[in-house]
Short mmCIF file of C-alpha atoms (C1' of nucleotides) in Angstrom, two decimals:
data_model
loop_
_atom_site.label_atom_id
_atom_site.label_comp_id
_atom_site.label_asym_id
_atom_site.label_seq_id
_atom_site.Cartn_x
_atom_site.Cartn_y
_atom_site.Cartn_z
CA MET A 117 -6.74 -21.64 17.39
CA GLN A 118 -6.33 -24.67 18.80
CA GLY A 119 -4.71 -25.79 21.99
CA HIS A 120 -7.61 -25.22 24.53
CA ASP A 121 -4.78 -26.20 27.35
CA PRO A 122 -4.93 -23.51 29.80
CA ALA A 123 -1.76 -24.11 29.92
CA ALA A 124 -1.07 -23.33 26.36
CA ARG A 125 -2.42 -19.84 26.70
CA PRO A 126 0.07 -18.08 28.63
CA PRO A 127 -0.51 -14.54 29.97
CA PHE A 128 0.43 -11.54 27.65
CA ALA A 129 -0.12 -8.20 28.67
CA VAL A 130 -1.39 -5.86 25.59
CA THR A 131 -0.93 -2.42 25.34
CA VAL A 132 -1.47 0.11 22.25
CA ASP A 133 1.09 2.36 21.16
CA LEU A 134 0.22 6.10 19.20
CA VAL A 135 2.04 7.61 16.59
CA VAL A 136 -0.08 10.76 16.18
CA LEU A 137 1.79 12.92 13.44
CA THR A 138 0.90 16.18 12.84
CA VAL A 139 2.02 19.33 10.38
CA ARG A 140 3.11 22.12 12.58
CA ARG A 141 5.22 25.11 11.85
CA GLU A 142 6.65 23.78 8.62
CA GLU A 143 7.30 20.13 10.22
CA MET A 144 6.04 16.87 10.28
CA CYS A 145 5.86 16.45 14.48
CA ALA A 146 5.14 13.74 16.83
CA LEU A 147 3.26 13.58 19.57
CA VAL A 148 5.38 12.44 22.72
CA VAL A 149 5.57 11.54 26.32
CA ARG A 150 8.29 12.05 28.83
CA ARG A 151 8.02 8.57 30.95
CA GLY A 152 7.82 9.56 34.81
CA SER A 153 8.64 5.92 35.82
CA PRO A 154 11.09 2.66 34.95
CA PRO A 155 11.84 1.27 32.73
CA PHE A 156 13.47 4.26 30.29
CA CYS A 157 12.28 6.50 33.29
CA GLY A 158 12.94 10.24 31.81
CA ARG A 159 13.32 8.84 28.21
CA GLN A 160 10.76 10.24 25.34
CA ALA A 161 8.35 7.28 24.40
CA LEU A 162 5.27 7.32 22.19
CA PRO A 163 1.86 7.62 24.33
CA GLY A 164 0.35 4.59 24.96
CA GLY A 165 -1.02 2.40 27.49
CA PHE A 166 -2.55 -0.93 28.52
CA VAL A 167 -6.01 -2.13 26.63
CA ARG A 168 -8.65 -2.66 28.96
CA VAL A 169 -10.57 -6.36 29.37
CA ASP A 170 -13.71 -4.67 28.27
CA GLU A 171 -12.45 -2.44 25.00
CA ASP A 172 -11.55 -3.15 21.94
CA LEU A 173 -8.27 -1.92 20.54
CA GLU A 174 -9.79 0.52 18.79
CA THR A 175 -11.71 2.31 21.59
CA ALA A 176 -8.20 1.57 23.44
CA ALA A 177 -6.44 3.87 20.63
CA LYS A 178 -8.93 6.38 21.14
CA ARG A 179 -9.27 6.81 24.90
CA GLU A 180 -5.47 7.15 24.64
CA LEU A 181 -5.06 9.47 22.49
CA ARG A 182 -7.80 11.27 23.72
CA GLU A 183 -6.32 10.95 27.51
CA GLU A 184 -3.14 12.29 25.83
CA THR A 185 -4.52 15.41 23.59
CA GLY A 186 -6.97 15.94 26.16
CA LEU A 187 -9.76 16.39 22.61
CA ALA A 188 -12.85 14.69 23.30
CA ASP A 189 -13.35 13.55 19.09
CA PHE A 190 -10.56 15.17 17.33
CA PRO A 191 -10.65 15.88 13.39
CA GLY A 192 -8.40 13.46 12.03
CA HIS A 193 -7.61 9.67 10.79
CA LEU A 194 -6.67 6.34 12.97
CA GLU A 195 -6.06 3.34 11.61
CA GLN A 196 -4.10 0.67 13.21
CA LEU A 197 -0.46 0.27 11.68
CA ALA A 198 1.01 -3.50 12.92
CA SER A 199 1.83 -5.15 16.44
CA TYR A 200 5.34 -5.16 18.03
CA GLY A 201 5.50 -8.39 20.35
CA ASP A 202 9.02 -9.42 20.72
CA ARG A 203 10.21 -11.18 23.68
CA HIS A 204 11.97 -8.66 25.18
CA ARG A 205 10.83 -5.59 23.86
CA ASP A 206 9.99 -4.45 27.57
CA PRO A 207 12.16 -5.92 30.58
CA ARG A 208 9.23 -6.20 33.00
CA MET A 209 6.93 -8.16 31.36
CA ARG A 210 5.73 -10.15 28.00
CA VAL A 211 3.87 -6.92 26.15
CA VAL A 212 2.38 -6.96 22.59
CA SER A 213 1.66 -3.99 21.32
CA VAL A 214 -0.75 -2.97 19.20
CA ALA A 215 0.42 0.54 17.38
CA HIS A 216 -1.91 2.54 15.64
CA LEU A 217 -1.37 5.80 13.67
CA VAL A 218 -3.27 8.75 13.94
CA LEU A 219 -2.94 11.42 11.35
CA ALA A 220 -4.18 14.88 12.69
CA PRO A 221 -4.26 18.87 11.92
CA ASP A 222 -2.49 21.29 13.94
CA LEU A 223 -3.80 21.12 17.31
CA PRO A 224 -3.68 23.13 20.33
CA ASP A 225 -0.59 21.92 22.68
CA PRO A 226 -1.55 18.87 24.27
CA ARG A 227 -2.68 18.25 28.12
CA PRO A 228 -0.16 15.87 29.98
CA GLY A 229 -2.03 13.03 30.39
CA SER A 230 -2.59 11.43 33.82
CA ASP A 231 0.61 8.87 34.09
CA ALA A 232 2.34 10.74 31.48
CA ALA A 233 4.81 13.51 32.83
CA GLU A 234 5.05 15.61 29.82
CA ALA A 235 3.49 15.61 26.47
CA CYS A 236 4.57 17.35 23.59
CA TRP A 237 5.22 17.82 19.66
CA ALA A 238 8.45 17.07 18.26
CA PRO A 239 9.98 16.83 14.64
CA VAL A 240 9.92 13.89 13.33
CA SER A 241 13.52 14.04 11.86
CA THR A 242 14.82 14.57 15.33
CA LEU A 243 13.22 11.84 16.91
CA LEU A 244 14.62 9.39 13.80
CA ASP A 245 18.05 10.92 14.08
CA ASP A 246 18.71 8.76 16.84
CA PRO A 247 17.40 5.36 17.10
CA GLN A 248 17.76 5.51 21.43
CA ARG A 249 15.87 8.60 21.84
CA LEU A 250 12.62 6.49 22.47
CA ALA A 251 11.89 4.09 25.04
CA PHE A 252 11.20 0.47 24.08
CA ASP A 253 11.14 -0.09 20.10
CA HIS A 254 9.47 2.98 19.70
CA HIS A 255 11.53 4.29 17.60
CA ARG A 256 10.90 1.50 15.14
CA ILE A 257 7.42 1.59 15.47
CA LEU A 258 7.74 5.64 14.37
CA VAL A 259 9.43 4.58 11.56
CA ASP A 260 7.07 2.46 10.59
CA GLY A 261 4.51 4.64 10.89
CA VAL A 262 6.00 7.84 9.10
CA GLU A 263 6.65 5.22 5.92
CA ARG A 264 2.93 4.46 6.17
CA ALA A 265 1.45 7.81 6.21
CA ARG A 266 3.95 8.54 3.35
CA ALA A 267 3.06 5.87 1.26
CA LYS A 268 -1.31 6.63 1.76
CA LEU A 269 -0.26 10.25 1.00
CA GLU A 270 0.26 8.75 -2.89
CA TYR A 271 -2.99 7.12 -3.11
CA SER A 272 -5.36 8.40 -0.56
CA PRO A 273 -7.03 11.66 0.02
CA LEU A 274 -5.45 11.26 3.70
CA ALA A 275 -3.29 14.39 3.33
CA THR A 276 -6.44 16.47 4.60
CA ALA A 277 -6.00 14.61 8.00
CA PHE A 278 -3.21 17.52 8.79
CA CYS A 279 -5.76 20.32 7.29
CA PRO A 280 -8.59 22.17 8.86
CA ALA A 281 -11.41 21.19 7.95
CA GLU A 282 -11.16 24.05 4.79
CA PHE A 283 -7.73 24.68 3.43
CA THR A 284 -6.58 25.89 0.08
CA VAL A 285 -4.58 24.03 -2.70
CA HIS A 286 -1.93 25.69 -1.20
CA GLU A 287 -1.99 24.56 2.65
CA LEU A 288 -2.34 20.56 0.98
CA ARG A 289 0.76 21.04 -1.06
CA ARG A 290 3.11 22.13 1.84
CA VAL A 291 1.20 18.91 3.72
CA TYR A 292 2.73 16.59 0.53
CA GLU A 293 5.68 18.79 0.37
CA ILE A 294 7.16 18.56 4.24
CA VAL A 295 5.63 14.74 5.07
CA TRP A 296 7.57 13.61 1.75
CA GLY A 297 10.38 16.21 1.93
CA VAL A 298 10.54 17.55 -1.68
CA ALA A 299 9.38 20.50 -3.84
CA LEU A 300 6.53 19.97 -5.77
CA ASP A 301 4.94 21.49 -8.93
CA PRO A 302 2.34 24.87 -7.83
CA ARG A 303 0.92 24.39 -10.95
CA ASN A 304 0.64 20.87 -11.39
CA PHE A 305 -0.22 20.35 -7.77
CA HIS A 306 -2.95 21.94 -8.69
CA ARG A 307 -4.25 20.72 -11.54
CA LYS A 308 -3.94 17.55 -10.22
CA VAL A 309 -5.71 17.32 -6.79
CA THR A 310 -8.46 20.06 -8.67
CA GLY A 311 -8.96 18.14 -11.56
CA THR A 312 -9.52 14.56 -10.03
CA PRO A 313 -13.43 14.49 -9.49
CA GLY A 314 -14.48 13.92 -6.04
CA PHE A 315 -11.38 14.41 -4.30
CA LEU A 316 -12.20 18.06 -2.72
CA ALA A 317 -14.90 19.72 -2.70
CA ARG A 318 -15.53 23.78 -2.75
CA THR A 319 -16.76 25.63 -0.28
CA GLY A 320 -17.19 28.48 -2.59
CA ARG A 321 -15.57 30.71 -0.16
CA THR A 322 -12.33 32.04 -0.38
CA THR A 323 -9.15 33.54 1.49
CA THR A 324 -6.12 35.50 1.64
CA ARG A 325 -4.52 34.02 4.38
CA GLY A 326 -1.19 33.53 2.55
CA GLY A 327 -1.31 36.79 0.59
CA GLY A 328 -1.53 37.48 -2.82
CA ARG A 329 -4.74 36.53 -4.92
CA PRO A 330 -7.33 35.04 -3.14
CA ALA A 331 -7.52 30.81 -3.19
CA GLN A 332 -10.69 29.04 -3.20
CA LEU A 333 -10.88 27.47 0.04
CA TYR A 334 -12.24 23.17 -0.41
CA ARG A 335 -13.29 20.40 2.20
CA ARG A 336 -12.05 16.81 1.41
CA GLY A 337 -14.26 14.86 -1.15
CA GLU A 338 -15.95 11.83 -0.76
CA VAL A 339 -13.60 9.76 -3.01
CA PRO A 340 -11.54 6.92 -0.85
CA LEU A 341 -8.79 6.56 -2.94
CA LEU A 342 -6.66 8.89 -5.61
CA ASN A 343 -6.32 7.37 -8.85
CA PRO A 344 -4.26 8.14 -10.55
CA PRO A 345 -1.90 8.43 -7.53
CA MET A 346 -0.01 11.44 -6.57
CA LEU A 347 3.50 10.64 -7.74
CA ARG A 348 6.44 11.31 -5.61
CA PRO A 349 9.28 12.56 -6.70
CA ASP A 350 12.34 10.39 -6.31
CA ARG A 351 13.99 12.47 -3.09
CA ALA A 352 17.34 13.42 -3.95
CA GLY A 353 18.69 14.82 -0.98
CA GLN A 354 17.48 17.89 -0.96
CA PRO A 355 16.22 19.63 2.20
CA VAL A 356 12.35 20.27 2.52
CA PRO A 357 12.00 23.73 0.95
CA ALA A 358 11.02 26.29 2.83
CA ASP A 359 8.03 27.92 1.85
CA PRO A 360 8.00 32.10 2.05
CA ALA A 361 4.83 32.14 2.92
CA ALA A 362 5.43 30.61 6.42
CA ARG A 363 4.67 31.74 9.45
CA MET B 254 3.13 2.05 28.00
CA GLN B 255 2.07 4.07 31.42
CA GLY B 256 0.41 2.31 34.17
CA HIS B 257 2.10 -0.19 35.90
CA ASP B 258 -0.71 -0.79 38.29
CA PRO B 259 -0.58 -4.99 37.86
CA ALA B 260 -4.25 -4.54 38.05
CA ALA B 261 -4.25 -2.07 35.01
CA ARG B 262 -3.11 -4.91 32.62
CA PRO B 263 -5.40 -7.28 32.68
CA PRO B 264 -4.22 -10.63 31.39
CA PHE B 265 -4.66 -11.59 27.48
CA ALA B 266 -4.39 -14.60 25.13
CA VAL B 267 -2.08 -14.10 22.01
CA THR B 268 -2.49 -16.37 19.31
CA VAL B 269 -1.53 -16.08 15.89
CA ASP B 270 -3.97 -17.06 12.44
CA LEU B 271 -2.79 -17.53 9.58
CA VAL B 272 -3.89 -16.81 5.58
CA VAL B 273 -1.93 -19.05 3.67
CA LEU B 274 -2.76 -18.14 0.00
CA THR B 275 -1.83 -20.06 -3.02
CA VAL B 276 -2.32 -20.45 -6.74
CA ARG B 277 -3.47 -24.37 -7.45
CA ARG B 278 -5.46 -25.84 -10.15
CA GLU B 279 -6.25 -22.34 -12.12
CA GLU B 280 -7.80 -20.79 -8.45
CA MET B 281 -6.40 -19.06 -5.55
CA CYS B 282 -6.98 -21.18 -2.31
CA ALA B 283 -6.71 -20.62 0.83
CA LEU B 284 -5.38 -23.05 3.53
CA VAL B 285 -8.52 -24.11 6.22
CA VAL B 286 -8.71 -26.64 8.87
CA ARG B 287 -11.51 -27.79 10.79
CA ARG B 288 -11.72 -27.69 14.13
CA GLY B 289 -12.33 -30.56 16.28
CA SER B 290 -13.54 -29.02 19.18
CA PRO B 291 -16.16 -25.88 20.22
CA PRO B 292 -16.88 -23.27 20.06
CA PHE B 293 -17.05 -23.52 16.41
CA CYS B 294 -16.62 -27.61 16.21
CA GLY B 295 -16.57 -28.88 13.06
CA ARG B 296 -16.34 -26.00 11.17
CA GLN B 297 -13.77 -24.50 9.10
CA ALA B 298 -10.70 -21.94 10.57
CA LEU B 299 -7.90 -20.47 9.48
CA PRO B 300 -4.81 -21.97 10.69
CA GLY B 301 -2.97 -21.07 13.98
CA GLY B 302 -2.61 -21.36 17.59
CA PHE B 303 -1.41 -19.86 20.90
CA VAL B 304 2.03 -17.33 21.15
CA ARG B 305 4.35 -19.03 23.79
CA VAL B 306 5.72 -17.03 26.39
CA ASP B 307 9.54 -17.48 24.67
CA GLU B 308 8.74 -16.84 21.25
CA ASP B 309 8.20 -14.08 18.96
CA LEU B 310 5.24 -13.29 16.90
CA GLU B 311 6.85 -14.14 13.70
CA THR B 312 8.61 -17.13 15.36
CA ALA B 313 5.15 -18.65 16.54
CA ALA B 314 3.09 -17.72 12.65
CA LYS B 315 6.33 -19.94 11.48
CA ARG B 316 6.07 -22.85 13.67
CA GLU B 317 2.02 -22.69 13.17
CA LEU B 318 2.99 -22.68 9.44
CA ARG B 319 5.49 -25.65 9.99
CA GLU B 320 2.93 -27.64 11.98
CA GLU B 321 0.27 -27.02 9.79
CA THR B 322 1.91 -27.64 6.63
CA GLY B 323 4.63 -30.74 7.49
CA LEU B 324 7.27 -28.34 5.86
CA ALA B 325 10.49 -27.83 7.94
CA ASP B 326 11.95 -24.79 5.69
CA PHE B 327 8.65 -23.52 2.66
CA PRO B 328 9.39 -21.32 0.09
CA GLY B 329 7.48 -18.22 -0.24
CA HIS B 330 7.09 -15.22 1.84
CA LEU B 331 5.48 -14.51 5.61
CA GLU B 332 4.13 -10.75 6.74
CA GLN B 333 2.44 -9.65 9.50
CA LEU B 334 -1.07 -9.13 8.30
CA ALA B 335 -3.30 -7.48 10.88
CA SER B 336 -4.24 -7.65 14.45
CA TYR B 337 -8.13 -8.60 16.02
CA GLY B 338 -8.78 -8.22 19.27
CA ASP B 339 -12.73 -7.52 19.11
CA ARG B 340 -14.03 -7.98 23.01
CA HIS B 341 -15.94 -11.06 21.87
CA ARG B 342 -14.39 -12.65 18.98
CA ASP B 343 -14.05 -15.48 20.74
CA PRO B 344 -16.48 -16.22 23.36
CA ARG B 345 -14.55 -18.36 25.39
CA MET B 346 -11.71 -15.22 26.63
CA ARG B 347 -10.31 -12.25 25.62
CA VAL B 348 -8.03 -13.37 22.79
CA VAL B 349 -5.65 -10.78 20.52
CA SER B 350 -4.82 -12.45 17.15
CA VAL B 351 -2.00 -11.33 15.19
CA ALA B 352 -3.04 -12.30 11.87
CA HIS B 353 0.06 -13.11 9.29
CA LEU B 354 0.05 -13.66 5.57
CA VAL B 355 1.79 -16.05 3.87
CA LEU B 356 1.89 -16.38 -0.01
CA ALA B 357 3.09 -20.24 -0.88
CA PRO B 358 3.62 -22.39 -4.43
CA ASP B 359 1.57 -25.08 -5.09
CA LEU B 360 2.61 -27.12 -2.05
CA PRO B 361 1.80 -30.68 -1.47
CA ASP B 362 -1.55 -31.38 0.22
CA PRO B 363 -1.18 -30.65 3.78
CA ARG B 364 -0.63 -32.96 6.75
CA PRO B 365 -2.89 -32.49 9.15
CA GLY B 366 -1.95 -31.03 12.34
CA SER B 367 -1.59 -31.88 15.86
CA ASP B 368 -4.63 -30.43 17.11
CA ALA B 369 -6.48 -30.11 13.81
CA ALA B 370 -8.85 -32.79 13.05
CA GLU B 371 -8.44 -32.08 8.50
CA ALA B 372 -6.50 -29.58 6.57
CA CYS B 373 -6.83 -28.63 2.89
CA TRP B 374 -6.43 -26.02 0.25
CA ALA B 375 -10.15 -24.50 -0.34
CA PRO B 376 -11.32 -22.26 -3.01
CA VAL B 377 -10.56 -18.33 -1.98
CA SER B 378 -13.99 -17.89 -3.34
CA THR B 379 -16.30 -20.50 -2.01
CA LEU B 380 -14.71 -19.22 1.61
CA LEU B 381 -15.81 -15.50 0.83
CA ASP B 382 -18.84 -16.26 -0.52
CA ASP B 383 -20.52 -17.44 3.22
CA PRO B 384 -19.94 -14.34 5.49
CA GLN B 385 -20.47 -17.28 8.04
CA ARG B 386 -18.33 -20.01 6.59
CA LEU B 387 -15.35 -19.58 8.46
CA ALA B 388 -15.15 -19.99 12.39
CA PHE B 389 -15.12 -16.44 14.43
CA ASP B 390 -13.95 -13.72 12.59
CA HIS B 391 -11.57 -15.43 10.47
CA HIS B 392 -13.86 -14.18 7.50
CA ARG B 393 -12.64 -10.71 7.73
CA ILE B 394 -9.62 -12.02 8.47
CA LEU B 395 -9.18 -13.76 5.46
CA VAL B 396 -10.99 -10.42 3.17
CA ASP B 397 -8.15 -8.49 4.56
CA GLY B 398 -5.28 -11.16 3.78
CA VAL B 399 -6.72 -11.08 -0.29
CA GLU B 400 -7.19 -7.54 -0.21
CA ARG B 401 -3.15 -7.42 1.07
CA ALA B 402 -2.41 -9.85 -1.64
CA ARG B 403 -4.04 -8.39 -4.17
CA ALA B 404 -2.71 -4.69 -3.73
CA LYS B 405 1.11 -6.17 -3.10
CA LEU B 406 0.90 -8.01 -6.69
CA GLU B 407 0.59 -3.83 -7.99
CA TYR B 408 3.67 -3.24 -6.88
CA SER B 409 6.10 -5.85 -5.57
CA PRO B 410 7.67 -8.80 -6.60
CA LEU B 411 4.98 -11.00 -4.57
CA ALA B 412 3.62 -12.87 -7.32
CA THR B 413 7.04 -14.84 -7.83
CA ALA B 414 6.08 -16.70 -4.33
CA PHE B 415 2.93 -17.90 -5.81
CA CYS B 416 5.53 -19.70 -8.69
CA PRO B 417 7.97 -22.78 -8.12
CA ALA B 418 11.60 -21.38 -7.57
CA GLU B 419 11.91 -21.86 -12.24
CA PHE B 420 8.77 -20.22 -14.00
CA THR B 421 8.17 -19.37 -17.26
CA VAL B 422 6.33 -15.71 -18.34
CA HIS B 423 3.20 -17.01 -19.11
CA GLU B 424 2.88 -19.07 -15.59
CA LEU B 425 3.79 -15.70 -13.75
CA ARG B 426 0.74 -13.82 -15.61
CA ARG B 427 -1.66 -16.63 -14.92
CA VAL B 428 -0.99 -15.97 -11.16
CA TYR B 429 -1.87 -11.84 -11.88
CA GLU B 430 -4.91 -13.36 -13.77
CA ILE B 431 -6.29 -15.44 -10.88
CA VAL B 432 -5.68 -13.51 -8.02
CA TRP B 433 -6.90 -10.21 -9.68
CA GLY B 434 -9.78 -12.07 -11.74
CA VAL B 435 -8.94 -9.97 -14.48
CA ALA B 436 -7.59 -11.10 -18.23
CA LEU B 437 -4.14 -9.49 -19.32
CA ASP B 438 -3.06 -9.11 -22.66
CA PRO B 439 0.27 -11.51 -23.15
CA ARG B 440 2.40 -9.33 -25.37
CA ASN B 441 2.17 -6.26 -22.93
CA PHE B 442 2.64 -8.42 -20.16
CA HIS B 443 5.84 -10.02 -21.49
CA ARG B 444 7.14 -6.80 -22.19
CA LYS B 445 7.05 -5.12 -18.75
CA VAL B 446 7.58 -8.13 -16.59
CA THR B 447 11.00 -8.39 -18.86
CA GLY B 448 11.57 -4.80 -19.96
CA THR B 449 11.77 -3.87 -15.53
CA PRO B 450 15.70 -4.20 -14.92
CA GLY B 451 16.30 -6.81 -11.69
CA PHE B 452 12.67 -7.76 -11.71
CA LEU B 453 13.03 -11.49 -13.36
CA ALA B 454 16.75 -13.18 -13.79
CA ARG B 455 17.06 -15.41 -16.80
CA THR B 456 18.44 -18.95 -16.05
CA GLY B 457 19.31 -19.82 -19.64
CA ARG B 458 16.94 -22.89 -19.46
CA THR B 459 13.78 -23.13 -21.48
CA THR B 460 10.35 -25.19 -20.91
CA THR B 461 8.45 -26.52 -23.50
CA ARG B 462 5.34 -27.73 -20.49
CA GLY B 463 3.08 -25.09 -21.71
CA GLY B 464 2.89 -25.98 -25.35
CA GLY B 465 3.99 -24.49 -28.33
CA ARG B 466 8.02 -22.71 -28.91
CA PRO B 467 9.95 -22.79 -25.86
CA ALA B 468 9.59 -20.66 -23.20
CA GLN B 469 12.31 -18.93 -20.90
CA LEU B 470 12.53 -20.00 -17.22
CA TYR B 471 12.88 -17.38 -15.06
CA ARG B 472 13.93 -17.04 -11.14
CA ARG B 473 12.66 -14.01 -9.36
CA GLY B 474 14.88 -11.19 -9.52
CA GLU B 475 16.30 -8.89 -6.50
CA VAL B 476 14.47 -5.78 -6.97
CA PRO B 477 11.69 -5.15 -3.86
CA LEU B 478 9.92 -3.04 -5.56
CA LEU B 479 8.24 -3.09 -9.08
CA ASN B 480 8.51 0.42 -10.32
CA PRO B 481 6.50 1.72 -12.05
CA PRO B 482 3.89 -0.89 -10.68
CA MET B 483 1.92 -3.26 -12.69
CA LEU B 484 -1.52 -1.82 -13.14
CA ARG B 485 -4.71 -3.46 -12.44
CA PRO B 486 -7.27 -3.31 -14.77
CA ASP B 487 -10.73 -2.45 -14.07
CA ARG B 488 -12.85 -5.56 -12.44
CA ALA B 489 -15.33 -5.26 -14.79
CA GLY B 490 -17.11 -8.38 -13.59
CA GLN B 491 -16.16 -11.01 -16.23
CA PRO B 492 -15.23 -13.66 -14.33
CA VAL B 493 -11.65 -15.17 -14.76
CA PRO B 494 -10.58 -15.86 -17.54
CA ALA B 495 -9.89 -19.74 -18.38
CA ASP B 496 -6.37 -20.87 -19.62
CA PRO B 497 -6.88 -23.44 -22.76
CA ALA B 498 -3.70 -24.47 -21.21
CA ALA B 499 -5.14 -25.63 -18.19
CA ARG B 500 -3.77 -28.87 -16.89
"C1'" DC C 135 1.09 -28.64 -43.15
"C1'" DC C 136 -1.08 -27.04 -39.06
"C1'" DA C 137 -1.70 -25.37 -34.36
"C1'" DA C 138 -0.20 -23.23 -29.78
"C1'" DA C 139 2.34 -20.47 -27.47
"C1'" DA C 140 7.05 -16.87 -27.31
"C1'" DG C 141 8.19 -12.58 -28.14
"C1'" DT C 142 8.72 -8.27 -30.86
"C1'" DG C 143 6.99 -3.78 -33.18
"C1'" DT C 144 4.19 -0.38 -34.35
"C1'" DT C 145 0.67 2.91 -33.02
"C1'" DC C 146 -2.70 5.43 -30.42
"C1'" DT C 147 -3.86 7.58 -26.20
"C1'" DT C 148 -3.41 8.95 -21.29
"C1'" DA C 149 -1.09 11.60 -17.98
"C1'" DC C 150 2.85 13.45 -15.71
"C1'" DT C 151 6.68 17.13 -16.50
"C1'" DA C 152 8.36 21.78 -17.15
"C1'" DC C 153 7.74 26.56 -17.89
"C1'" DA C 154 5.45 30.72 -20.30
"C1'" DC C 155 2.05 33.32 -19.05
"C1'" DC C 156 -2.05 36.06 -17.84
"C1'" DC C 157 -5.43 37.02 -12.99
"C1'" DA C 158 -6.24 39.17 -8.56
"C1'" DT C 159 -5.66 40.98 -4.08
"C1'" DG C 160 -2.86 43.62 -0.70
"C1'" DG C 161 0.54 47.69 0.42
"C1'" DC D 197 2.92 51.26 -9.18
"C1'" DC D 198 4.72 46.16 -7.53
"C1'" DA D 199 5.23 41.72 -4.90
"C1'" DT D 200 2.53 37.75 -4.09
"C1'" DG D 201 0.61 33.74 -4.96
"C1'" DG D 202 -3.99 31.73 -8.00
"C1'" DG D 203 -4.84 29.57 -11.82
"C1'" DT D 204 -4.45 28.12 -16.95
"C1'" DG D 205 -2.39 26.73 -21.42
"C1'" DT D 206 0.73 24.60 -24.12
"C1'" DA D 207 4.67 21.58 -26.04
"C1'" DG D 208 7.68 17.56 -25.03
"C1'" DT D 209 7.73 13.00 -23.02
"C1'" DA D 210 7.17 8.78 -20.37
"C1'" DA D 211 4.25 4.53 -20.51
"C1'" DG D 212 0.47 1.70 -20.68
"C1'" DA D 213 -3.22 -0.29 -24.12
"C1'" DA D 214 -4.50 -2.57 -28.43
"C1'" DC D 215 -3.12 -5.23 -32.08
"C1'" DA D 216 -0.45 -6.71 -36.19
"C1'" DC D 217 3.33 -9.69 -36.92
"C1'" DT D 218 6.91 -13.04 -36.98
"C1'" DT D 219 9.49 -17.40 -34.67
"C1'" DT D 220 9.99 -22.11 -32.59
"C1'" DT D 221 8.17 -26.03 -30.91
"C1'" DG D 222 4.97 -30.45 -31.02
"C1'" DG D 223 2.12 -32.97 -33.80
#
DNA sequence: CCAAAAGTGTTCTTACTACACCCATGG
DNA sequence: CCATGGGTGTAGTAAGAACACTTTTGG
């Protein structure tokens, strides 16, 4: 914070980029837009845009999210991820991007934003396969966002951000299985999440939407931390197990 | 990344701020400078400065660190912490600061940097006591940095970044105790760190610098993750236990 | 000898794993 | 009735907590 010589504070552009993750059709998906102008014209990219002089970083992230998804006040979770400011990450100029991570329930299909030629959900596995698929350094940002999301499921109630307001233990378990790419024992999982005080709140209602015996519907509880954490099994190369009840 | 209208990319200043932590004299300390110019003239602040147009963020952080500590290639750890960009965090202009976290062994007293009127180590407890003590939003940045450091000790070998190149199990345990503010059982701690393959590497040498029976000297091992993690006991209000062997 | 710190062994307890088993619904 | 998923019980195991005890130095 020293060095007040104006020459010592070169101008930067500051952007926010969004890693918006959801679970839909038994897959973890990310929101991507199709770029309509150079550089990387026609390539896919994470949604994002310039921060305005009169708005905070989180405000800018929420505004971009609203512009891309068309949702005024969306349910879900938003947090800062990290900043990316390599000298040549944008060939046009010096840009520092403050990436944010958003976890959302299965939203209605996004409405293309003003500048984005196209916005859609893309399976994360596809996006991660090819490091060149996304423009700029967005592949790295996506990798970091996905890893952050996976890690946070272990010790936080954030998996519920992928679920609708009311959900069954089965649906919550599917989130863990799909995001982590592992199979979890349904019975032990049930005991773990229902046995941790404050993690889930019963609504008293039940549903049979999964078939079989009616399941309790829960809402997210009030505890901010899951302790002891949910243990992530070794990812021993197994593909994501399919859910027979998958629609 | 949309919106290429030049009017849509207002100029920002980008800085790096540093949370440099060390353990010295049985206390966790942070590097602070005394500001020599307004705003907050005369107040303490975290070291930092403007990012130059031709350097990456991490390069800028390392440069600032070198300028403040006078060490060309310091031992320790540096990682990005988070970015702080509230509209009015700097009264002069719009600034986004990318904070970095540095964990260092007990270094020689810092050499005041070019722009800093004074640089010194201050106990973190003192700095955290008064939210107004540090300039700008540096109190918040420090809180976040300390919390990150505390969390990372649990599942990473980063506590060794606070130690000299060769250290005893006792010294490593004191790092955990001081950073966490808890007492740990020396015998269980010993079993844990020496029993986790790859966490520590024996040098074969011993030392009696703590008094008593000679202790093995270790170097940091090669594993990047401590699994299962070191469990942080409930901080039940006890003050940091003093080490009778404290110098 | 004693004090102090290093390091090992043993018991108790917690919490996860694996899996048998029963429950409640729809068709 | 049967299929399907919901939910409980229980035995085995991994690992932390607590603490008794032996080892090796300095004074």
